[in-house]
Coordinates of C-alpha atoms in Angstrom, one line a residue:
X138 CA 87.2 123.1 113.4
X139 CA 85.1 120.4 114.9
X140 CA 84.9 116.6 114.6
X141 CA 81.9 115.8 112.4
X142 CA 82.1 112.0 112.4
X143 CA 84.2 109.0 113.6
X144 CA 84.3 105.6 112.0
X145 CA 85.7 102.2 113.0
X146 CA 86.2 99.1 110.8
X147 CA 86.6 96.1 113.1
X148 CA 86.8 93.8 110.0
X149 CA 89.0 95.5 107.4
X150 CA 87.5 96.3 104.0
X151 CA 83.8 96.0 105.1
X152 CA 81.4 98.9 105.6
X153 CA 82.3 101.2 108.5
X154 CA 80.5 101.7 111.8
X155 CA 79.8 105.3 112.7
X156 CA 80.4 106.3 116.3
X157 CA 79.4 109.2 118.5
X158 CA 82.6 108.9 120.4
X159 CA 85.6 106.6 120.4
X160 CA 88.4 105.5 122.6
X161 CA 91.8 106.0 120.8
X162 CA 94.7 103.7 121.1
X163 CA 98.2 103.7 119.4
X164 CA 96.8 101.2 116.9
X165 CA 93.8 103.4 116.0
X166 CA 90.2 103.7 117.1
X167 CA 89.5 100.9 119.6
X168 CA 88.8 97.6 117.8
X169 CA 89.7 99.1 114.4
X170 CA 90.9 96.6 111.8
X171 CA 91.7 93.8 114.2
X172 CA 90.3 91.3 111.7
X173 CA 90.9 90.8 108.0
X174 CA 89.5 88.6 105.2
X175 CA 91.9 86.8 102.9
X176 CA 91.4 84.8 99.8
X177 CA 92.9 81.3 100.0
X178 CA 94.8 79.8 97.1
X179 CA 92.7 77.0 95.5
X180 CA 95.7 74.7 95.4
X181 CA 97.3 75.6 98.7
X182 CA 94.9 77.0 101.4
X183 CA 97.9 78.2 103.5
X184 CA 98.7 80.8 100.8
X185 CA 96.5 83.8 101.6
X186 CA 96.0 87.1 99.7
X187 CA 94.4 90.1 101.5
X188 CA 90.9 91.1 100.4
X189 CA 90.5 94.8 100.0
X190 CA 87.7 96.8 98.5
X191 CA 89.8 98.4 95.8
X192 CA 89.9 95.0 94.1
X193 CA 87.0 93.0 95.6
X194 CA 84.2 95.5 95.2
X195 CA 81.6 93.4 96.9
X196 CA 83.2 94.2 100.3
X197 CA 80.8 97.1 100.3
X198 CA 77.9 94.7 100.6
X199 CA 78.8 93.7 104.2
X200 CA 77.4 95.7 107.1
X201 CA 79.0 95.3 110.5
X202 CA 78.1 96.6 113.9
X203 CA 79.4 96.0 117.4
X204 CA 76.8 94.4 119.7
X205 CA 78.1 93.8 123.2
X206 CA 81.3 91.8 123.0
X207 CA 80.9 90.7 119.4
X208 CA 80.8 92.0 115.8
X209 CA 77.6 91.2 113.9
X210 CA 78.1 91.0 110.2
X211 CA 75.2 91.0 107.7
X212 CA 75.5 90.4 104.0
X213 CA 73.3 92.8 102.0
X214 CA 72.2 90.9 98.9
X215 CA 72.1 93.4 96.0
X216 CA 69.2 93.7 93.6
X217 CA 71.5 92.2 90.9
X218 CA 73.4 89.4 92.7
X219 CA 77.1 89.2 92.2
X220 CA 77.5 85.7 93.5
X221 CA 75.3 82.6 93.5
X222 CA 72.6 82.5 96.1
X223 CA 73.5 80.5 99.3
X224 CA 71.4 79.9 102.5
X225 CA 74.3 81.2 104.7
X226 CA 73.9 84.6 103.1
X227 CA 70.8 85.2 105.1
X228 CA 72.5 84.4 108.4
X229 CA 74.1 87.0 110.8
X230 CA 77.7 86.1 111.5
X231 CA 78.8 86.8 115.1
X232 CA 82.5 87.4 115.6
X233 CA 83.9 87.8 119.1
X234 CA 85.7 91.1 119.5
X235 CA 88.5 89.4 121.6
X236 CA 88.5 85.7 120.7
X237 CA 90.4 83.1 122.6
X238 CA 93.4 82.3 120.5
X239 CA 94.8 79.3 122.4
X240 CA 93.4 76.7 120.0
X241 CA 93.6 78.7 116.8
X242 CA 96.0 77.9 114.0
X243 CA 98.4 80.7 112.9
X244 CA 99.4 81.9 109.5
X245 CA 101.9 84.5 108.3
X246 CA 100.3 87.3 106.4
X247 CA 101.9 90.0 104.2
X248 CA 100.0 93.3 104.1
X249 CA 101.9 95.9 102.0
X250 CA 105.2 94.2 102.8
X251 CA 104.5 94.6 106.5
X252 CA 104.2 91.0 107.8
X253 CA 102.6 89.5 110.9
X254 CA 101.7 86.1 112.3
X255 CA 98.0 86.1 112.7
X256 CA 95.3 83.6 113.8
X257 CA 92.8 81.8 111.6
X258 CA 89.4 82.1 113.1
X259 CA 88.2 78.7 111.8
X260 CA 85.8 77.0 109.5
X261 CA 82.6 78.5 110.8
X262 CA 83.7 82.0 109.9
X263 CA 85.5 80.9 106.7
X264 CA 82.5 79.1 105.4
X265 CA 80.2 82.1 105.9
X266 CA 82.5 84.5 104.1
X267 CA 83.1 81.9 101.4
X268 CA 79.3 81.6 100.8
X269 CA 79.0 85.4 100.5
X270 CA 82.1 86.2 98.4
X271 CA 81.9 83.1 96.1
X272 CA 85.5 82.2 96.6
X273 CA 87.5 80.4 99.3
X274 CA 87.7 83.1 102.1
X275 CA 89.5 83.0 105.4
X276 CA 88.9 85.3 108.4
X277 CA 92.1 86.1 110.4
X278 CA 92.6 87.9 113.7
X279 CA 95.8 89.8 114.6
X280 CA 95.6 89.0 118.3
X281 CA 99.0 89.8 119.8
X282 CA 100.7 90.2 116.5
X283 CA 102.4 93.4 115.5
X284 CA 102.9 94.7 111.9
X285 CA 105.9 97.0 111.5
X286 CA 105.5 100.6 110.3
X287 CA 107.8 101.0 107.3
X288 CA 109.3 104.0 105.5
X289 CA 109.1 107.2 107.6
X290 CA 105.4 106.9 108.3
X291 CA 105.8 106.8 112.0
X292 CA 106.6 110.1 113.8
X293 CA 110.3 110.7 114.0
X294 CA 111.7 111.0 117.5
X295 CA 113.9 113.9 116.6
X296 CA 111.2 116.2 115.2
X297 CA 108.9 116.3 112.2
X298 CA 109.1 113.4 109.7
X299 CA 112.2 113.5 107.6
X300 CA 111.9 112.9 103.9
X301 CA 114.6 110.3 103.6
X302 CA 114.6 107.3 101.3
X303 CA 112.8 104.1 102.2
X304 CA 115.9 101.9 102.0
X305 CA 117.8 103.8 104.7
X306 CA 114.7 103.7 106.9
X307 CA 114.3 100.0 106.5
X308 CA 117.9 99.4 107.3
X309 CA 117.6 101.4 110.5
X310 CA 114.4 99.6 111.3
X311 CA 115.8 96.1 111.0
X312 CA 119.0 97.0 112.8
X313 CA 117.0 98.6 115.6
X314 CA 119.4 101.5 115.8
X315 CA 116.8 104.2 116.8
X316 CA 115.1 102.6 119.8
X317 CA 114.3 99.1 121.2
X318 CA 112.0 97.0 119.0
X319 CA 109.5 96.6 121.8
X320 CA 109.0 100.4 121.8
X321 CA 108.6 100.8 118.0
X322 CA 105.2 101.9 116.6
X323 CA 103.2 99.0 115.2
X324 CA 100.0 98.4 113.2
X325 CA 97.0 96.1 113.3
X326 CA 95.5 95.6 109.8
X327 CA 95.2 99.2 108.9
X328 CA 97.1 99.9 105.7
X329 CA 100.0 102.2 106.5
X330 CA 99.1 104.1 109.7
X331 CA 96.6 103.7 112.6
X332 CA 94.5 106.8 111.8
X333 CA 93.2 108.4 108.6
X334 CA 91.9 112.0 108.9
X335 CA 89.6 113.6 106.3
X336 CA 88.0 117.0 105.8
X337 CA 84.4 117.8 104.9
X338 CA 85.7 120.9 103.2
X339 CA 87.8 118.8 100.8
X340 CA 84.9 116.5 100.3
X341 CA 82.8 119.5 99.2
X342 CA 85.6 120.2 96.6
X343 CA 85.2 116.7 95.2
X344 CA 81.4 116.9 95.1
X345 CA 81.6 120.2 93.2
X346 CA 83.4 118.2 90.4
X347 CA 80.5 115.8 90.2
X348 CA 77.2 117.8 90.2
X349 CA 75.1 114.9 89.0
X350 CA 76.1 112.4 91.7
X351 CA 76.7 112.3 95.4
X352 CA 79.9 111.1 97.0
X353 CA 79.9 110.2 100.7
X354 CA 82.9 110.7 103.0
X355 CA 82.7 107.0 103.7
X356 CA 84.0 106.4 100.1
X357 CA 87.4 107.6 101.5
X358 CA 87.3 105.3 104.5
X359 CA 88.5 107.7 107.2
X360 CA 88.5 107.2 110.9
X361 CA 88.2 110.9 112.0
X362 CA 86.4 113.5 109.9
X363 CA 86.6 117.3 110.6
X364 CA 84.7 120.1 109.0
X365 CA 87.9 121.8 107.8
X366 CA 88.7 125.4 107.0
X367 CA 89.9 125.3 103.3
X368 CA 90.1 122.7 100.5
X369 CA 92.9 120.2 101.0
X370 CA 94.6 122.2 103.8
X371 CA 95.2 118.9 105.6
X372 CA 98.1 118.2 103.2
X373 CA 100.1 120.5 105.4
X374 CA 98.8 119.6 108.9
X375 CA 101.4 118.0 111.2
X376 CA 99.7 118.0 114.6
X377 CA 96.1 118.2 115.7
X378 CA 94.8 119.1 119.1
X379 CA 91.4 118.1 120.5
X380 CA 89.9 120.5 123.0
X381 CA 93.3 122.2 123.3
X382 CA 95.2 119.0 124.0
X383 CA 97.7 117.8 121.3
X384 CA 96.8 114.2 120.5
X385 CA 97.5 113.3 116.8
X386 CA 100.7 113.6 114.7
X387 CA 100.0 113.5 111.0
X388 CA 102.9 112.2 108.9
X389 CA 101.9 111.3 105.3
X390 CA 99.2 111.9 102.8
X391 CA 96.8 109.1 101.7
X392 CA 97.3 108.1 98.0
X393 CA 94.0 106.9 96.6
X394 CA 92.9 103.9 94.6
X395 CA 89.8 102.6 92.7
X396 CA 88.0 102.0 96.0
X397 CA 86.7 105.5 95.6
X398 CA 84.5 104.4 92.7
X399 CA 82.7 101.5 94.4
X400 CA 79.0 101.5 94.8
X401 CA 78.3 99.9 98.2
X402 CA 74.7 99.1 97.2
X403 CA 75.7 97.0 94.2
X404 CA 79.1 95.7 95.1
X405 CA 80.4 97.0 91.7
X406 CA 82.1 100.0 90.3
X407 CA 79.4 102.7 90.3
X408 CA 77.7 103.6 87.0
X409 CA 77.9 107.1 85.4
X410 CA 79.8 110.0 87.0
X411 CA 79.9 108.4 90.5
X412 CA 82.2 105.8 89.1
X413 CA 84.8 108.4 88.1
X414 CA 85.8 109.9 91.4
X415 CA 89.4 108.7 91.1
X416 CA 89.7 110.1 87.6
X417 CA 88.2 113.5 88.7
X418 CA 91.0 113.8 91.3
X419 CA 93.7 113.0 88.8
X420 CA 93.7 116.5 87.3
X421 CA 95.1 118.4 90.2
X422 CA 95.5 116.1 93.3
X423 CA 98.6 114.1 92.2
X424 CA 100.6 116.2 94.6
X425 CA 102.7 113.5 96.3
X426 CA 106.1 113.4 94.5
X427 CA 106.7 109.9 95.9
X428 CA 103.6 108.5 94.3
X429 CA 103.1 110.7 91.3
X430 CA 100.4 108.6 89.6
X431 CA 98.0 108.6 92.6
X432 CA 95.8 111.5 93.7
X433 CA 95.7 112.4 97.3
X434 CA 92.8 112.7 99.8
X435 CA 93.3 112.7 103.6
X436 CA 96.2 112.4 106.0
X437 CA 97.6 109.5 107.9
X438 CA 98.2 109.9 111.7
X439 CA 99.6 108.4 114.8
X440 CA 98.4 109.0 118.4
X441 CA 100.8 111.1 120.5
X442 CA 102.5 109.5 123.4
X443 CA 100.6 109.9 126.7
X444 CA 97.2 110.0 124.9
X445 CA 96.5 106.3 125.0
X446 CA 92.8 105.6 125.7
X447 CA 91.7 109.2 125.4
X448 CA 88.1 109.6 124.2
X449 CA 87.3 111.7 121.1
X450 CA 83.7 112.7 120.4
X451 CA 81.7 114.1 117.6
X452 CA 81.6 117.9 118.2
X453 CA 85.0 118.1 119.9
X454 CA 86.9 121.2 118.9
X455 CA 90.0 120.5 116.7
X456 CA 92.8 122.9 116.0
X457 CA 96.0 122.6 113.9
X458 CA 98.8 123.1 116.3
X459 CA 101.7 122.3 113.9
X460 CA 101.9 122.8 110.2
X461 CA 104.5 122.0 107.5
X462 CA 105.6 124.3 104.7
X463 CA 105.8 121.4 102.2
X464 CA 103.8 118.3 101.6
X465 CA 105.3 115.0 102.9
X466 CA 106.6 112.4 100.5
X467 CA 105.4 108.8 100.1
X468 CA 108.3 106.4 101.0
X469 CA 106.6 103.2 102.1
X470 CA 108.7 100.4 100.4
X471 CA 107.3 98.8 97.3
X472 CA 107.9 95.3 96.0
X473 CA 108.3 96.8 92.5
X474 CA 111.3 98.7 93.8
X475 CA 113.0 95.6 95.2
X476 CA 111.8 95.8 98.8
X477 CA 111.2 92.6 100.7
X478 CA 108.5 91.8 103.3
X479 CA 109.5 92.7 106.9
X480 CA 108.4 91.1 110.2
X481 CA 108.3 93.1 113.4
X482 CA 111.7 92.7 115.0
X483 CA 111.3 91.5 118.6
X484 CA 115.0 91.3 119.5

């Protein structure tokens, strides 16, 4: 197999940036999801709710690119506007890749019950996103914050991931029984793992279900795309090697949501067959017994120890060096099951 594309999302939920090559870090492709947009409560601006494309479809209208040491963000006004026109929508927002945080206010943010203290970038950025989204928006930066990896999503130190319950894994996490907290894996603003791997072969399977429309791999928001060998074979991949060097451990499958149905050109759910991607996958891709109502596409991964700052390029040879006989099971804690938000334990 070969790498066919690489993507980075410096600001979470917006359009991806396609790369020819990328430096890999334990927290994902360099600069991936270091920033996130939140919606501020109208009555209390300190109460923030994450903005994600599965619920805020107009995230697809924002183009971002890395220019020098900053992210340039452009709002692409659709033919049928989804928010009132505002002069700031025609401006290019420039966000520093590594902002000075010394004078920034902090705020606690809960992303999938994995909490972190982040930095508010300030009024200039908030005002621009507010003008484009049509609601009170706040741009935050993770800086030196660390979100904990919950469940058994991180590679287990004693071998392949064990399919144990989320409650026992959380207890071990908080107690710090497995290893010192400073050495534990951690996340920026990526959902549940630093990397998401997808396969062109599996995408072809999805396209075959929808002959009258075209589905791009970007609808699935991966970081690393490979050509693949057979449909959905990635469900069973455990370790990938690049150019004969093991570099990525794959631990869990990615359970999908309505973001698959979004038309990035309109900022709405796509019309016709293109807006039914999630439904099309429901028939035979609900294969994760831990999340039986969600279809699966793609595999979450973590960078192997010793591979920090390796460079991966489009065209690199990829081989599966470890496989599993059974699919992994979703066990990230859910609020609906009584789980509580967790901060990274520093002591």
